[in-house]
Coordinates of C-alpha atoms and ligand atoms in Angstrom, one line a residue:
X1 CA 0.9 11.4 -15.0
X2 CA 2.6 8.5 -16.7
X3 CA 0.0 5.3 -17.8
X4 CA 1.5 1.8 -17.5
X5 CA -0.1 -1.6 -18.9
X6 CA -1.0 -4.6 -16.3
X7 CA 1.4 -6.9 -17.0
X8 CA 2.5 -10.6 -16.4
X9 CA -0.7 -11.9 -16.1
X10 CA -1.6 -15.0 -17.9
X11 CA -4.9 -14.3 -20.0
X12 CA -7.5 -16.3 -17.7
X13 CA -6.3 -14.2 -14.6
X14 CA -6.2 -11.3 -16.2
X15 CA -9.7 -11.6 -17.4
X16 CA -11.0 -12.3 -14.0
X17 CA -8.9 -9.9 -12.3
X18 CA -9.6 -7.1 -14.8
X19 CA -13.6 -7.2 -13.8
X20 CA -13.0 -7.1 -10.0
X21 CA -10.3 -3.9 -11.1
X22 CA -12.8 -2.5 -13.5
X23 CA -15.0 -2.5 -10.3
X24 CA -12.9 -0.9 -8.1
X25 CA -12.1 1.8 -10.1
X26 CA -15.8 2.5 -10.4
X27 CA -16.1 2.1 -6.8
X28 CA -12.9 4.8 -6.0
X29 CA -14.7 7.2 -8.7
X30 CA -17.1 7.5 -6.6
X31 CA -15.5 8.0 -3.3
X32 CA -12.8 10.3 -5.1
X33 CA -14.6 13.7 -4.1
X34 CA -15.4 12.9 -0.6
X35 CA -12.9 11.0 0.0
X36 CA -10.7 12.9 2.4
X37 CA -13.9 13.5 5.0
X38 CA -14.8 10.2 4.6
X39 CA -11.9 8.4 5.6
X40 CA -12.1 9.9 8.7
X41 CA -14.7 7.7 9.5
X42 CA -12.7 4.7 8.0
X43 CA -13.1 1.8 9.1
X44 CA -15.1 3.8 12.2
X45 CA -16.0 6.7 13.4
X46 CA -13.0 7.6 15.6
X47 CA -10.1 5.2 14.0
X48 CA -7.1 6.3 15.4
X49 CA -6.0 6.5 11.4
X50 CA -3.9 9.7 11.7
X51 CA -1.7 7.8 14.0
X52 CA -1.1 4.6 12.2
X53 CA -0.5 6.6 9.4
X54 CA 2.5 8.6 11.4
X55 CA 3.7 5.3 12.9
X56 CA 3.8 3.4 9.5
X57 CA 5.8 6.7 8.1
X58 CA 8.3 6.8 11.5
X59 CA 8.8 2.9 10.5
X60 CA 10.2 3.8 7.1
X61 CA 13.3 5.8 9.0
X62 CA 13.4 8.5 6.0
X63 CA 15.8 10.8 6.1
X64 CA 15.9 13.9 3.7
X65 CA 16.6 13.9 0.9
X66 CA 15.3 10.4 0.2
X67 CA 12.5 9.0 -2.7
X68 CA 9.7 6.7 -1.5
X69 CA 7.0 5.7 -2.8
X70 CA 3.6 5.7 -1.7
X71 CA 1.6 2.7 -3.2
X72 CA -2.2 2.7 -4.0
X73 CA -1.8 6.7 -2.8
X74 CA -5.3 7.6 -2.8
X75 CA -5.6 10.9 -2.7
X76 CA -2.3 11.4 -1.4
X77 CA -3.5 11.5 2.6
X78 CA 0.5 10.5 3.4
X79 CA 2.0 13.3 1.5
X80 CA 2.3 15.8 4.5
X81 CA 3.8 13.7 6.6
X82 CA 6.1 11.9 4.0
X83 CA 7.2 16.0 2.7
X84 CA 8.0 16.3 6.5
X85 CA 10.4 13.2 6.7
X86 CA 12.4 13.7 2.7
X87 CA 12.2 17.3 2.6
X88 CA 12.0 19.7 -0.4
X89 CA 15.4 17.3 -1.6
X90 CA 13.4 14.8 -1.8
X91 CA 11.1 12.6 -3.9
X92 CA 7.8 11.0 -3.4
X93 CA 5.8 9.4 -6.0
X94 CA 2.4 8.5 -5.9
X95 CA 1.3 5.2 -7.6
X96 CA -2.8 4.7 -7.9
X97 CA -5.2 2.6 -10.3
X98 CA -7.7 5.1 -10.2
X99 CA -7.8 8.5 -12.1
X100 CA -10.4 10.0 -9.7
X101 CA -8.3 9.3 -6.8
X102 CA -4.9 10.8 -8.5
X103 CA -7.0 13.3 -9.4
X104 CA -7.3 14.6 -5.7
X105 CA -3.7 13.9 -5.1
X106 CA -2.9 16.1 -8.0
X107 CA -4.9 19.0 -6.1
X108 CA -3.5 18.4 -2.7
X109 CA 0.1 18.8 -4.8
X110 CA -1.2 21.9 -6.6
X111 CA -2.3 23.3 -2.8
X112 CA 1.0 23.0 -1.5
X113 CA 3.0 23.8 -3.7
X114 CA 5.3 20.4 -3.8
X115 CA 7.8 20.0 -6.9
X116 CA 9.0 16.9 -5.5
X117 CA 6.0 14.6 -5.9
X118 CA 4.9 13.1 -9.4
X119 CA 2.3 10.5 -9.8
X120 CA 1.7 7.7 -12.1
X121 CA -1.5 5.9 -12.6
X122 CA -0.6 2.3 -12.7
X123 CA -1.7 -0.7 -11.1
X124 CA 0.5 -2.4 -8.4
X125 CA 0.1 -5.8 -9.5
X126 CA 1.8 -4.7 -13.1
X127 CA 4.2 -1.6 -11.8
X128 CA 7.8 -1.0 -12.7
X129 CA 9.3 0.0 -9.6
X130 CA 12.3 2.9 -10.3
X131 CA 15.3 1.5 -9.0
X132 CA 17.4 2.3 -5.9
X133 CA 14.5 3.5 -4.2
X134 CA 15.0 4.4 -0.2
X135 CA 11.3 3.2 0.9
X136 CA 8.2 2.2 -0.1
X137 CA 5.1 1.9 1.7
X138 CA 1.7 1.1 1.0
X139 CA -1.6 2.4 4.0
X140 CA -5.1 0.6 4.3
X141 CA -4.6 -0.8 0.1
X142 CA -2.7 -3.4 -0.1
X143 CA -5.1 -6.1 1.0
X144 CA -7.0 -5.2 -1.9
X145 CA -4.7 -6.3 -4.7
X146 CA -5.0 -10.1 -5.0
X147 CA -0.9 -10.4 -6.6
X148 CA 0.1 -8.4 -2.8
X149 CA 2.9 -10.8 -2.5
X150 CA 4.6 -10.5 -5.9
X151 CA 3.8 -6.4 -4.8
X152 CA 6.0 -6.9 -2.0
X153 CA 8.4 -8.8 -3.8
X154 CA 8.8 -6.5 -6.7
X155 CA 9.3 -3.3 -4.2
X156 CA 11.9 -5.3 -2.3
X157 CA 13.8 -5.9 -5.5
X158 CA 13.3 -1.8 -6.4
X159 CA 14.8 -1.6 -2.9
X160 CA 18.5 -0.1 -1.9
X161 CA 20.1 -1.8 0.1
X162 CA 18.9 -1.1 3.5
X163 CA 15.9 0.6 2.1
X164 CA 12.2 -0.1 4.3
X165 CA 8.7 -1.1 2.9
X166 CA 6.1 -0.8 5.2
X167 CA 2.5 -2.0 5.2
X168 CA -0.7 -0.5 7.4
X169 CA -3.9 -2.1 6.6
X170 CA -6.7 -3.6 7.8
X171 CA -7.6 -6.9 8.9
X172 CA -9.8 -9.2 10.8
X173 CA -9.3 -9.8 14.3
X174 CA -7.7 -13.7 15.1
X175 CA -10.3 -14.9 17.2
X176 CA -13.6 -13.3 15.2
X177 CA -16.2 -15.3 14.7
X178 CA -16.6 -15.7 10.7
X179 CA -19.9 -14.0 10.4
X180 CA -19.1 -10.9 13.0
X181 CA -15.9 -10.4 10.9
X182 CA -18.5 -10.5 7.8
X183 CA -20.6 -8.0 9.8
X184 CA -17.2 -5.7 10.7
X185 CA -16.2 -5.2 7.2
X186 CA -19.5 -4.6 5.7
X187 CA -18.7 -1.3 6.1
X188 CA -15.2 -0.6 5.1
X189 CA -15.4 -3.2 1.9
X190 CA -17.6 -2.1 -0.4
X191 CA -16.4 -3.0 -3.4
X192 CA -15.5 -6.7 -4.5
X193 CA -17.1 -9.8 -2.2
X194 CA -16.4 -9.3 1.4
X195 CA -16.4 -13.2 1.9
X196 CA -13.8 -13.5 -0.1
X197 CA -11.7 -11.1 1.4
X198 CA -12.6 -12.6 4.7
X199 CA -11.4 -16.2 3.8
X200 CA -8.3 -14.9 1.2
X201 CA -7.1 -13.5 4.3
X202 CA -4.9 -11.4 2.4
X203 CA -3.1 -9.8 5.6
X204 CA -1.1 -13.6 5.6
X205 CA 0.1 -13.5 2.2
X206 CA 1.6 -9.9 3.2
X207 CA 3.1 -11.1 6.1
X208 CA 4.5 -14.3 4.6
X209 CA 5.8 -12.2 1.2
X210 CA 7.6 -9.9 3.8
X211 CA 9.2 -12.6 6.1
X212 CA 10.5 -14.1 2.7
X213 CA 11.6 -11.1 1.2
X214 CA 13.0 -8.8 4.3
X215 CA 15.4 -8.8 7.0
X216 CA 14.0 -8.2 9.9
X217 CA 10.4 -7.9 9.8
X218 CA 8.4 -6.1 12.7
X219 CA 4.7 -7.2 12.8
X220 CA 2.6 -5.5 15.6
X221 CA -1.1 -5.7 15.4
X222 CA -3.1 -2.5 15.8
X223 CA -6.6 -1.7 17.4
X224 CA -7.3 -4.7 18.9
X225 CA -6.3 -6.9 16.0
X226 CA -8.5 -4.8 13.5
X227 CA -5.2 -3.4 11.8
X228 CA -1.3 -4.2 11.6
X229 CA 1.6 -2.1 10.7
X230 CA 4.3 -4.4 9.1
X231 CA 8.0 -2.7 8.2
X232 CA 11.2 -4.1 7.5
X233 CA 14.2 -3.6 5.3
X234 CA 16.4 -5.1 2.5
X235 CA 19.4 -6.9 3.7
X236 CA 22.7 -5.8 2.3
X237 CA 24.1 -7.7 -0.7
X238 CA 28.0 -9.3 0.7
X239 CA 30.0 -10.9 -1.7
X240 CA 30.2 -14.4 -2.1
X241 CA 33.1 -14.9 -3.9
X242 CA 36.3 -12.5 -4.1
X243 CA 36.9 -14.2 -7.9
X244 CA 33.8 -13.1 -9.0
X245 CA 32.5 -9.4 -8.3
X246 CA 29.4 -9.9 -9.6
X247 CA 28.5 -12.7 -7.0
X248 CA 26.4 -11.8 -4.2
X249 CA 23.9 -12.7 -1.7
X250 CA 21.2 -11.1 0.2
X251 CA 21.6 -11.4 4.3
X252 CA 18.4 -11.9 6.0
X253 CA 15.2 -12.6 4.3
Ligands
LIG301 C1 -8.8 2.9 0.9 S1 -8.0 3.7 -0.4 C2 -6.4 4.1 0.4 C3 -5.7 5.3 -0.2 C4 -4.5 5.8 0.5 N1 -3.4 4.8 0.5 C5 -4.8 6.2 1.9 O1 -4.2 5.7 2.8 O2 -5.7 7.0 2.1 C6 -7.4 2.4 -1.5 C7 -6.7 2.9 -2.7 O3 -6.1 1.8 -3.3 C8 -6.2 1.9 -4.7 N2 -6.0 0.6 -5.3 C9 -6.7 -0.5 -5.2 N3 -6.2 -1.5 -5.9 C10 -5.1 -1.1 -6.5 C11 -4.2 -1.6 -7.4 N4 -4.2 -2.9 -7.8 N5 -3.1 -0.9 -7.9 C12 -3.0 0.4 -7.5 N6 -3.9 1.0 -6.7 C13 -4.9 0.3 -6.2 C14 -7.5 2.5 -5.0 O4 -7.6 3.2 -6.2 C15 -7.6 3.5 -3.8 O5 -7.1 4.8 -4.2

């Protein structure tokens, strides 16, 4: 398991965001051992998460022999069904902040045998994305990192051309009342101040970062507006100028 810095972060931020991180860590530590029962009961009892998860993995259009990564892994819940799509060819790689949580992932690897899956403990905010990568996507996380934007711009630029990031998480219904969205996610945000995930509303920045950054974004809203499933790709680089090889342009974005 590779180990990589936070980086970019002026000293201020860093200091603030390193208490809330130091916090979540603890937080996932925790979770770590249950973790796999308990998500079944994530956000609620009942959650249709096994098929959001299968949805956001269709919306990546792997094919095998493909790398993608899985961002803020967990415990590496996605793996079966991301094994399925790239095949024993194929690479996945894991990417989490917490050891506890890798650690799990690391098991579920051991279990099944996979030689195609490595894992780096990093956080998302600071990670080096490999290059050329076919897909990256990121389930029921990403709201959680306050840089989410830069994430998605950083993965787009690890991106091939044509390659997909998709985005499942969770967020607050449009027309909820402040204090019965407070009530909602209680429950699911234990870590960190739920008002200010509430009023970051940190599903926008996503969606904004991936308007910007992709070609044809698909946003559909989940469960009654509790969740969303955002996927799209990076446009092909044309040339812009037959004189100058190197000159190029994205289309779409
Ligand atoms: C609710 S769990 C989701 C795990 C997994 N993606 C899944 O679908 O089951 C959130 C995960 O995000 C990770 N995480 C939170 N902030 C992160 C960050 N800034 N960088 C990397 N991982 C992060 C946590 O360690 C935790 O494993």
């Amino acid at each position: 398991m590779g180990r990589r810095d936070e980086a970019g972060l002026d000293e201020h931020t860093a200091c603030q965001t390193g208490s809330t991180r130091e916090h979540l860590i603890e937080t996932y530590r925790k979770k770590a051992k249950h973790y796999d029962m308990t998500s079944r009961l994530y956000p609620v009892p009942g959650y249709p998460q096994r098929t959001q998860r299968l949805r956001t993995v269709q919306a990546l259009g792997l094919r095998t022999g493909d790398t993608v990564i899985d961002l803020a892994c967990g415990t590496g819940l996605n793996f079966p069904l991301l094994q399925k799509a790239v095949g024993s060819g194929g690479r996945i790689v894991g990417v989490d902040l917490t050891d506890a949580m890798l650690a799990r992932a690391q098991d579920r690897i051991k279990a099944n045998g996979w030689s195609n899956v490595s894992l780096v403990q990093a956080d998302a905010a600071g990670f080096d994305f490999p290059a050329e990568v076919n897909a990256i996507l990121s389930t029921y996380a990403l709201t959680q990192v306050p840089e989410c934007a830069e994430v998605i711009a950083h993965g787009t630029a690890a991106l091939s051309a044509g390659g997909r990031w998709a985005v499942l998480d969770l967020k607050v219904p449009g027309s909820t009342p402040g204090w019965l969205a407070q009530l909602g996610t209680a429950t699911v945000r234990p870590f960190a101040s739920i008002d200010q995930w509430i009023m970051r509303r940190p599903w926008e920045a996503i969606r904004a970062a991936m308007q910007e950054e992709l070609a044809d974004l698909s946003w559909t809203e989940l469960v009654f507006g509790t969740a969303f499933l955002a996927a799209g790709s990076r446009g092909r680089s044309v040339s812009m100028d037959t004189d100058s090889p190197s000159a190029s342009a994205e289309v779409g974005g």
